[in-house]
Amino acid sequence: MHTLDWKHAWTGRLLTTAPTRPQALKLLEPQLDSCNARLIGEVASGKLPFLNLPFRSSLTARLKALTPQLRRFRHMVVLGIGGSALGTRALQKAFFPQQDLPNHQGPWLWILDNVDADVLEAQMSTLNPEETIVVPVSKSGGTIETLAQYFFMKAWLQRALPNTWHEHMLLVTDEKKGYLREEADRHNIVSLPVPDHLGGRYSVLSAVGLVPAAFMGLPWEDFLEGAASVNAPLVNDELGKPENLRNHPAWALANWCFELSRHDYSQLIFFTYIPSWASFGQWFGQLWAESLGKNGKGTMPLPAVGVTDQHSLQQMFLDGPADKGCIQLHCPNLSKGPQFPDDVPDSWEWLRGKTFGDLLNAETLGSAAALVHNGVPLTRLEAAESSMRAAGEVMGLLMATTVLTGWLMNINPLDQPAVELGKRLAYSRLGSSSYPEEAAILKAFLD
Ligand SMILES: O=P(O)(O)OC[C@H]1O[C@](O)(CO)[C@@H](O)[C@@H]1O
């Protein structure tokens, strides 16, 4: 289980100009009713599948059947970008650290989520196609960065394995539409669906995150269970009871984030003090930014890693503009590591008998106290353990919080229309004639 510590949340400008937390929650009663009505409607119409996981049993059956086939490969190369890669990387770094440690013998998961010619060429010149499965992941099936890599890696497989190349691919994409779906049908490539309404940043609980997890041998069912359990009160049989929403931690957290934005805290630090979960910050960054940056609204996510970023970003957090609130994610029950010996030098005699993990816990606390002392409103999200189940809980909670914060801000947290322009400008630059308006924008930019 996780807990939220609110003791220092309603501080800074919130303390002087905003209501106290109980008052704020009370003031939000009218929004509670409208958000509750929206929750009922959107769950019923299938628009929030990351909350009630309607695809869970079919995915579980398919993935269990596929796992032996996946695990016979030594390398998996995931091609994806944004939400088609960030959740997977978070799981890999957190739960498969051995790949980054000495003497690892495999399996190896490679995540190609950029337009990086050196990395692509290195993959194709060093991996043995016989031992490799390529997994293009794209909800839309048409993302240019992913497709571009797909074209090259498909040709690479075809050259080496002319008759069996399609057995070295697994496509994760929309069930019915998109170019990758057509490719799966055309070449008889095994595929798993990204369910309807499950956009990239909400998709880690689907085949998007779980195919690589199964390949790494991770307990992905625990991950699903964690996410399902945290949001069950919002979507269970008693769906519609306002107290389910009123008492849910995501409602309280969304309420606080909304109040921060209303009081000119324009940045939200997501400070992860579980070192192996450092990559959760990038996952959260996309979730928060694409969901909430709309109509001049939203707060800027600032992923930071404790303790590392105490030595790079923390100065700004503490003494820069007072425009930041902070969620500190931590776990007091991580492994403790070795004990400091009795012969550490006298200047550090207070370390004697303590463990390396005690240092992390003390720094987690020290950083939190320093932020609060400097007026930064802080909510502490404590995971009882750093397991896959706990990760599912935390991610499930953050997804629900993001959606509710968007509703409170009166914006649609499920789309990301503004990002399209840059893509169209690039297509135009490459010679596509479908974008005359973009050609004009480019011309104005270049002239
Ligand atoms: O899974 P897809 O459709 O390839 O999209 C990749 C990413 O691109 C975006 O649509 C933004 O352009 C993200 O929301 C998404 O995670």
Coordinates of C-alpha atoms and ligand atoms in Angstrom, one line a residue:
M1 CA 0.0 0.0 0.0
H2 CA 1.0 3.6 -0.5
T3 CA 0.2 6.6 1.8
L4 CA 0.0 10.3 1.1
D5 CA 1.4 12.6 3.7
W6 CA -0.3 16.0 3.6
K7 CA 1.4 17.6 6.6
H8 CA 3.3 20.1 4.5
A9 CA 1.1 20.3 1.5
W10 CA -0.9 23.4 2.3
T11 CA 1.9 25.7 2.9
G12 CA 3.5 28.7 1.1
R13 CA 1.0 30.8 -0.8
L14 CA -1.6 28.1 -0.3
L15 CA -1.5 28.8 3.4
T16 CA -2.0 32.5 3.1
T17 CA -4.4 32.8 0.2
A18 CA -6.0 29.4 -0.2
P19 CA -8.4 27.6 2.1
T20 CA -7.2 24.9 4.3
R21 CA -7.3 21.4 2.9
P22 CA -10.6 20.4 4.5
Q23 CA -12.1 23.8 3.4
A24 CA -10.8 23.3 -0.1
L25 CA -12.3 19.9 -0.4
K26 CA -15.6 21.2 0.8
L27 CA -15.4 24.1 -1.6
L28 CA -15.0 21.6 -4.4
E29 CA -18.3 19.8 -3.6
P30 CA -20.0 21.2 -6.8
Q31 CA -17.0 20.0 -8.9
L32 CA -17.2 16.7 -7.1
D33 CA -20.7 16.2 -8.4
S34 CA -19.8 17.2 -11.9
C35 CA -16.6 15.1 -11.9
N36 CA -18.5 12.2 -10.5
A37 CA -21.1 12.4 -13.2
R38 CA -18.3 12.6 -15.8
L39 CA -16.5 9.6 -14.2
I40 CA -19.7 7.5 -14.4
G41 CA -20.3 8.5 -18.1
E42 CA -16.7 8.1 -19.3
V43 CA -16.2 4.7 -17.5
A44 CA -19.5 3.5 -18.9
S45 CA -18.6 4.6 -22.5
G46 CA -15.1 2.9 -22.2
K47 CA -13.1 6.2 -22.3
L48 CA -11.1 5.5 -19.2
P49 CA -9.8 1.9 -19.8
F50 CA -6.7 2.6 -17.7
L51 CA -9.0 2.8 -14.6
N52 CA -11.1 -0.3 -15.0
L53 CA -8.9 -2.4 -17.3
P54 CA -11.7 -4.0 -19.3
F55 CA -9.0 -5.7 -21.4
R56 CA -7.3 -7.3 -18.5
S57 CA -8.4 -10.9 -18.8
S58 CA -8.0 -11.2 -22.6
L59 CA -4.5 -9.6 -22.4
T60 CA -3.6 -11.9 -19.5
A61 CA -4.5 -15.0 -21.5
R62 CA -2.8 -13.8 -24.7
L63 CA 0.4 -12.8 -22.9
K64 CA 0.7 -16.0 -20.9
A65 CA 0.4 -18.0 -24.1
L66 CA 2.9 -15.8 -25.9
T67 CA 5.6 -15.6 -23.2
P68 CA 7.4 -18.9 -24.0
Q69 CA 7.8 -17.7 -27.6
L70 CA 9.1 -14.3 -26.4
R71 CA 11.6 -15.7 -24.0
R72 CA 13.3 -17.9 -26.5
F73 CA 14.8 -14.7 -28.0
R74 CA 18.0 -13.2 -26.5
H75 CA 17.2 -9.7 -27.6
M76 CA 14.0 -7.6 -27.9
V77 CA 14.2 -4.3 -29.7
V78 CA 11.2 -2.1 -28.9
L79 CA 10.6 0.6 -31.5
G80 CA 8.3 3.3 -30.0
I81 CA 8.2 6.9 -28.8
G82 CA 6.5 8.9 -26.0
G83 CA 4.0 6.7 -24.2
S84 CA 5.0 3.8 -26.4
A85 CA 8.4 3.7 -24.7
L86 CA 8.5 5.7 -21.5
G87 CA 6.5 3.3 -19.3
T88 CA 8.5 0.4 -20.6
R89 CA 11.8 2.1 -19.8
A90 CA 10.5 2.9 -16.3
L91 CA 9.7 -0.8 -15.7
Q92 CA 13.0 -1.9 -17.3
K93 CA 15.1 0.4 -15.1
A94 CA 13.2 -0.3 -12.0
F95 CA 12.8 -4.1 -12.2
F96 CA 15.4 -5.3 -14.6
P97 CA 18.5 -3.5 -13.3
Q98 CA 20.7 -6.4 -14.1
Q99 CA 21.0 -5.3 -17.7
D100 CA 22.9 -2.3 -16.5
L101 CA 25.1 -4.2 -14.1
P102 CA 28.3 -6.3 -14.7
N103 CA 28.2 -9.9 -15.9
H104 CA 24.6 -9.8 -17.4
Q105 CA 24.2 -12.6 -19.9
G106 CA 20.7 -11.7 -21.2
P107 CA 17.9 -11.3 -22.0
W108 CA 18.5 -7.9 -23.4
L109 CA 15.8 -5.3 -23.9
W110 CA 16.7 -2.3 -26.2
I111 CA 14.3 0.6 -26.4
L112 CA 14.8 2.8 -29.5
D113 CA 12.7 5.9 -28.9
N114 CA 14.5 8.6 -30.9
V115 CA 15.7 9.4 -34.4
D116 CA 19.3 8.5 -33.7
A117 CA 21.2 7.1 -36.7
D118 CA 24.1 5.9 -34.6
V119 CA 22.0 3.8 -32.3
L120 CA 19.9 2.3 -35.1
E121 CA 23.0 1.4 -37.1
A122 CA 24.7 0.0 -34.0
Q123 CA 21.7 -2.3 -33.4
M124 CA 21.6 -3.5 -36.9
S125 CA 25.4 -4.1 -37.2
T126 CA 25.8 -5.9 -33.9
L127 CA 22.6 -7.8 -33.1
N128 CA 22.2 -11.3 -34.5
P129 CA 18.7 -11.4 -36.2
E130 CA 18.4 -15.1 -35.4
E131 CA 18.3 -14.2 -31.7
T132 CA 16.3 -11.0 -32.0
I133 CA 12.6 -10.1 -31.9
V134 CA 11.6 -6.6 -33.0
V135 CA 8.6 -5.0 -31.4
P136 CA 7.2 -1.9 -33.0
V137 CA 4.8 -0.2 -30.6
S138 CA 2.4 2.5 -31.8
K139 CA -1.2 3.1 -30.8
S140 CA -1.8 5.1 -34.0
G141 CA 0.3 2.9 -36.2
G142 CA 1.5 5.9 -38.0
T143 CA 4.1 7.7 -35.9
I144 CA 6.8 8.7 -38.2
E145 CA 9.8 8.1 -35.8
T146 CA 8.5 4.6 -35.1
L147 CA 7.6 3.8 -38.7
A148 CA 11.0 5.0 -39.9
Q149 CA 12.8 2.6 -37.6
Y150 CA 10.3 -0.1 -38.6
F151 CA 11.1 0.3 -42.3
F152 CA 14.9 -0.1 -41.6
M153 CA 14.6 -3.0 -39.2
K154 CA 12.1 -4.9 -41.3
A155 CA 14.5 -4.7 -44.2
W156 CA 17.3 -5.8 -41.9
L157 CA 15.3 -8.8 -40.8
Q158 CA 14.2 -9.6 -44.4
R159 CA 17.8 -9.6 -45.6
A160 CA 18.9 -12.0 -43.0
L161 CA 15.8 -14.2 -42.7
P162 CA 13.9 -14.0 -46.0
N163 CA 11.4 -16.7 -45.2
T164 CA 11.0 -16.4 -41.4
W165 CA 11.5 -12.6 -40.8
H166 CA 7.9 -12.1 -39.8
E167 CA 8.3 -14.6 -36.9
H168 CA 10.9 -12.2 -35.5
M169 CA 8.4 -9.4 -35.2
L170 CA 5.5 -8.7 -32.8
L171 CA 3.4 -5.6 -33.5
V172 CA 1.6 -3.7 -30.7
T173 CA -0.9 -1.4 -32.2
D174 CA -4.6 -0.4 -32.7
E175 CA -6.8 -3.4 -33.2
K176 CA -8.4 -2.2 -36.4
K177 CA -6.7 0.7 -38.0
G178 CA -3.4 2.2 -38.9
Y179 CA -0.4 1.3 -41.1
L180 CA 1.1 -1.2 -38.6
R181 CA -2.3 -3.0 -38.3
E182 CA -2.3 -3.3 -42.1
E183 CA 1.3 -4.7 -42.0
A184 CA 0.3 -7.3 -39.4
D185 CA -2.5 -8.5 -41.6
R186 CA -0.5 -8.3 -44.8
H187 CA 2.5 -10.3 -43.5
N188 CA 0.8 -12.5 -40.9
I189 CA 2.8 -10.9 -38.1
V190 CA 1.7 -11.7 -34.6
S191 CA 0.2 -8.7 -32.9
L192 CA -1.4 -7.5 -29.7
P193 CA -3.9 -4.7 -29.5
V194 CA -3.6 -1.3 -27.8
P195 CA -7.2 -1.1 -26.6
D196 CA -9.5 1.7 -27.8
H197 CA -9.2 5.0 -25.9
L198 CA -5.9 4.0 -24.4
G199 CA -3.6 6.8 -25.6
G200 CA 0.2 6.4 -25.3
R201 CA 0.7 8.0 -21.9
Y202 CA -2.1 5.9 -20.3
S203 CA -1.0 2.6 -22.0
V204 CA 1.7 1.1 -19.8
L205 CA -0.8 -1.3 -18.3
S206 CA -1.6 -2.8 -21.8
A207 CA 0.6 -4.9 -24.1
V208 CA 2.6 -1.7 -24.6
G209 CA 4.3 -2.1 -21.2
L210 CA 3.6 -5.8 -20.6
V211 CA 5.1 -7.5 -23.6
P212 CA 8.5 -6.2 -22.7
A213 CA 7.8 -6.9 -19.1
A214 CA 7.0 -10.5 -20.0
F215 CA 10.1 -10.8 -22.1
M216 CA 12.2 -9.6 -19.1
G217 CA 10.5 -12.2 -16.9
L218 CA 8.8 -9.6 -14.6
P219 CA 5.7 -10.3 -12.5
W220 CA 3.5 -8.2 -14.7
E221 CA 0.3 -9.6 -13.2
D222 CA 1.3 -8.0 -9.9
F223 CA 1.7 -4.7 -11.7
L224 CA -1.8 -5.0 -13.2
E225 CA -3.2 -6.0 -9.8
G226 CA -1.6 -2.9 -8.1
A227 CA -3.2 -0.5 -10.7
A228 CA -6.5 -2.3 -10.5
S229 CA -6.7 -2.3 -6.8
V230 CA -5.9 1.4 -6.3
N231 CA -8.6 2.5 -8.7
A232 CA -11.2 -0.1 -7.9
P233 CA -13.1 2.2 -5.6
L234 CA -13.6 4.6 -8.5
V235 CA -14.9 2.0 -10.9
N236 CA -16.4 -0.8 -9.0
D237 CA -20.0 -2.0 -8.8
E238 CA -21.0 0.9 -6.7
L239 CA -19.8 3.3 -9.4
G240 CA -21.5 6.6 -8.9
K241 CA -21.4 7.0 -5.2
P242 CA -19.9 10.4 -4.6
E243 CA -18.1 9.2 -1.5
N244 CA -16.0 6.8 -3.6
L245 CA -14.5 9.8 -5.4
R246 CA -14.5 12.1 -2.4
N247 CA -12.5 9.6 -0.3
H248 CA -10.1 8.6 -3.1
P249 CA -6.5 9.7 -2.9
A250 CA -6.5 10.8 -6.5
W251 CA -9.3 13.3 -5.8
A252 CA -7.3 14.8 -2.9
L253 CA -4.1 14.9 -5.0
A254 CA -5.9 16.5 -8.0
N255 CA -7.5 19.0 -5.7
W256 CA -4.1 20.0 -4.3
C257 CA -2.5 20.2 -7.8
F258 CA -5.5 22.3 -9.0
E259 CA -5.0 24.7 -6.0
L260 CA -1.3 25.0 -6.8
S261 CA -2.0 26.0 -10.3
R262 CA -4.6 28.6 -9.1
H263 CA -2.0 30.1 -6.8
D264 CA 0.7 30.7 -9.4
Y265 CA 2.7 27.6 -8.7
S266 CA 3.3 26.9 -12.4
Q267 CA 5.8 24.0 -11.9
L268 CA 5.3 20.6 -10.3
I269 CA 8.4 18.9 -9.2
F270 CA 8.1 15.1 -9.3
F271 CA 11.0 14.2 -7.0
T272 CA 11.7 10.4 -7.0
Y273 CA 13.7 9.2 -4.0
I274 CA 13.5 5.5 -5.1
P275 CA 16.7 5.4 -7.1
S276 CA 15.7 2.5 -9.3
W277 CA 12.5 4.3 -10.1
A278 CA 14.3 7.3 -11.5
S279 CA 12.8 6.8 -15.0
F280 CA 9.3 7.1 -13.5
G281 CA 9.9 10.8 -13.7
Q282 CA 10.0 10.9 -17.5
W283 CA 6.9 8.7 -17.7
F284 CA 5.1 11.1 -15.4
G285 CA 6.4 14.1 -17.3
Q286 CA 4.7 13.0 -20.5
L287 CA 1.5 12.0 -18.6
W288 CA 1.3 15.4 -16.9
A289 CA 2.5 17.7 -19.8
E290 CA 0.5 16.2 -22.7
S291 CA -2.6 15.8 -20.5
L292 CA -2.8 19.2 -18.9
G293 CA -0.9 21.7 -21.1
K294 CA -3.9 23.2 -22.9
N295 CA -5.7 26.5 -23.4
G296 CA -3.0 28.3 -21.5
K297 CA -3.5 26.1 -18.5
G298 CA -1.6 23.3 -16.7
T299 CA 1.6 23.1 -14.7
M300 CA 5.0 22.2 -15.9
P301 CA 6.2 18.8 -14.7
L302 CA 9.7 18.8 -13.4
P303 CA 11.1 15.3 -13.0
A304 CA 13.9 15.1 -10.5
V305 CA 15.8 12.2 -9.0
G306 CA 16.9 12.0 -5.4
V307 CA 19.6 12.1 -4.2
T308 CA 21.3 12.9 -7.5
D309 CA 19.4 16.1 -8.3
Q310 CA 20.0 17.6 -4.9
H311 CA 23.4 18.2 -6.5
S312 CA 22.1 19.9 -9.6
L313 CA 18.5 21.2 -9.6
Q314 CA 17.8 21.6 -5.9
Q315 CA 19.4 25.0 -5.6
M316 CA 16.7 26.3 -8.0
F317 CA 14.0 24.5 -6.2
L318 CA 15.0 26.0 -2.9
D319 CA 16.0 29.5 -3.8
G320 CA 14.8 30.2 -7.3
P321 CA 11.4 31.7 -8.2
A322 CA 8.7 30.5 -5.7
D323 CA 6.6 28.9 -8.4
K324 CA 7.0 25.2 -7.6
G325 CA 5.1 22.6 -5.7
C326 CA 6.6 19.2 -5.1
I327 CA 5.4 15.6 -5.0
Q328 CA 8.1 13.5 -3.3
L329 CA 7.9 9.8 -4.1
H330 CA 9.8 7.7 -1.6
C331 CA 10.0 4.3 0.1
P332 CA 11.4 3.8 3.6
N333 CA 11.7 0.1 3.1
L334 CA 14.3 -0.3 0.4
S335 CA 17.2 -2.6 1.0
K336 CA 19.7 -1.2 3.4
G337 CA 22.9 -2.3 1.8
P338 CA 26.2 -2.6 3.7
Q339 CA 26.9 -1.2 7.1
F340 CA 29.5 1.5 7.6
P341 CA 32.5 0.0 9.5
D342 CA 33.6 1.3 12.9
D343 CA 36.8 2.6 11.4
V344 CA 35.3 5.3 9.2
P345 CA 37.3 8.5 9.9
D346 CA 36.4 10.4 13.1
S347 CA 34.9 13.4 11.2
W348 CA 32.2 10.9 10.0
E349 CA 31.9 8.9 13.2
W350 CA 28.1 9.5 13.2
L351 CA 28.0 7.1 10.2
R352 CA 29.4 4.2 12.3
G353 CA 26.9 1.3 12.6
K354 CA 24.5 3.0 10.1
T355 CA 23.8 1.5 6.6
F356 CA 24.1 2.9 3.2
G357 CA 20.3 2.8 3.0
D358 CA 20.1 4.9 6.2
L359 CA 21.9 7.6 4.3
L360 CA 19.2 7.6 1.6
N361 CA 16.4 7.8 4.1
A362 CA 18.1 10.7 5.9
E363 CA 18.7 12.6 2.7
T364 CA 15.1 11.9 1.6
L365 CA 13.9 13.5 4.8
G366 CA 16.5 16.3 4.7
S367 CA 15.5 17.3 1.2
A368 CA 11.7 17.3 2.1
A369 CA 12.4 19.4 5.1
A370 CA 14.6 21.8 3.2
L371 CA 11.9 22.3 0.5
V372 CA 9.2 23.0 3.2
H373 CA 11.6 25.3 5.1
N374 CA 12.0 27.3 1.9
G375 CA 8.2 27.5 1.3
V376 CA 7.7 24.8 -1.3
P377 CA 4.3 23.1 -0.8
L378 CA 5.1 19.4 -0.6
T379 CA 3.1 16.2 -0.7
R380 CA 4.9 13.0 0.2
L381 CA 3.8 9.8 -1.6
E382 CA 5.2 6.9 0.3
A383 CA 5.3 3.4 -1.4
A384 CA 5.4 0.7 1.3
E385 CA 7.7 -1.3 -1.0
S386 CA 9.4 -1.0 -4.4
S387 CA 7.7 -4.0 -6.0
M388 CA 5.9 -4.3 -9.3
R389 CA 2.6 -4.2 -7.4
A390 CA 3.5 -1.0 -5.7
A391 CA 4.6 0.5 -9.1
G392 CA 1.2 -0.4 -10.5
E393 CA -0.5 1.3 -7.6
V394 CA 1.6 4.5 -7.9
M395 CA 1.1 4.7 -11.7
G396 CA -2.6 3.9 -11.4
L397 CA -3.0 6.7 -8.8
L398 CA -1.0 9.2 -10.9
M399 CA -3.1 8.4 -14.0
A400 CA -6.4 8.9 -12.1
T401 CA -5.0 12.1 -10.5
T402 CA -4.0 13.5 -13.9
V403 CA -7.5 13.0 -15.4
L404 CA -9.2 14.5 -12.4
T405 CA -6.8 17.5 -12.4
G406 CA -7.7 18.0 -16.0
W407 CA -11.4 17.9 -15.3
L408 CA -11.0 20.4 -12.5
M409 CA -9.1 22.7 -14.9
N410 CA -11.9 22.3 -17.3
I411 CA -9.7 20.8 -20.1
N412 CA -9.7 17.4 -21.9
P413 CA -6.8 15.4 -20.3
L414 CA -7.0 12.7 -23.0
D415 CA -5.9 14.5 -26.2
Q416 CA -2.7 16.4 -27.2
P417 CA -3.7 18.4 -30.3
A418 CA -0.9 21.0 -30.2
V419 CA 1.9 18.5 -30.8
E420 CA 0.7 17.8 -34.3
L421 CA 1.9 21.0 -35.9
G422 CA 5.6 20.3 -35.4
K423 CA 5.1 16.9 -37.0
R424 CA 3.3 18.4 -40.0
L425 CA 6.0 21.0 -40.5
A426 CA 8.6 18.2 -40.6
Y427 CA 6.6 16.3 -43.2
S428 CA 6.3 19.4 -45.3
R429 CA 10.1 20.0 -44.9
L430 CA 10.7 16.4 -46.2
G431 CA 8.7 17.1 -49.3
S432 CA 5.1 16.1 -48.5
S433 CA 2.7 18.1 -50.6
S434 CA -0.3 17.5 -48.3
Y435 CA 0.5 20.5 -46.0
P436 CA 0.4 23.8 -47.9
E437 CA -0.4 25.8 -44.8
E438 CA 2.6 24.3 -43.0
A439 CA 4.8 25.0 -46.1
A440 CA 3.8 28.7 -45.7
I441 CA 4.7 28.7 -41.9
L442 CA 8.1 27.1 -42.7
K443 CA 8.7 29.7 -45.4
A444 CA 7.9 32.5 -43.0
F445 CA 10.2 30.9 -40.4
L446 CA 13.1 30.5 -42.8
D447 CA 12.8 33.8 -44.7
Ligands
LIG1 O1 1.8 5.3 -29.9 P1 1.9 6.3 -31.0 O2 0.6 6.5 -31.7 O3 3.0 5.9 -31.9 O4 2.2 7.7 -30.4 C1 3.4 8.0 -29.8 C2 3.3 9.3 -29.0 O5 3.0 10.4 -29.8 C3 2.1 11.2 -29.2 O6 0.8 11.0 -29.9 C4 2.5 12.7 -29.3 O7 2.7 13.0 -30.6 C5 2.0 10.7 -27.8 O8 0.8 11.1 -27.2 C6 2.2 9.3 -28.0 O9 2.6 8.7 -26.8

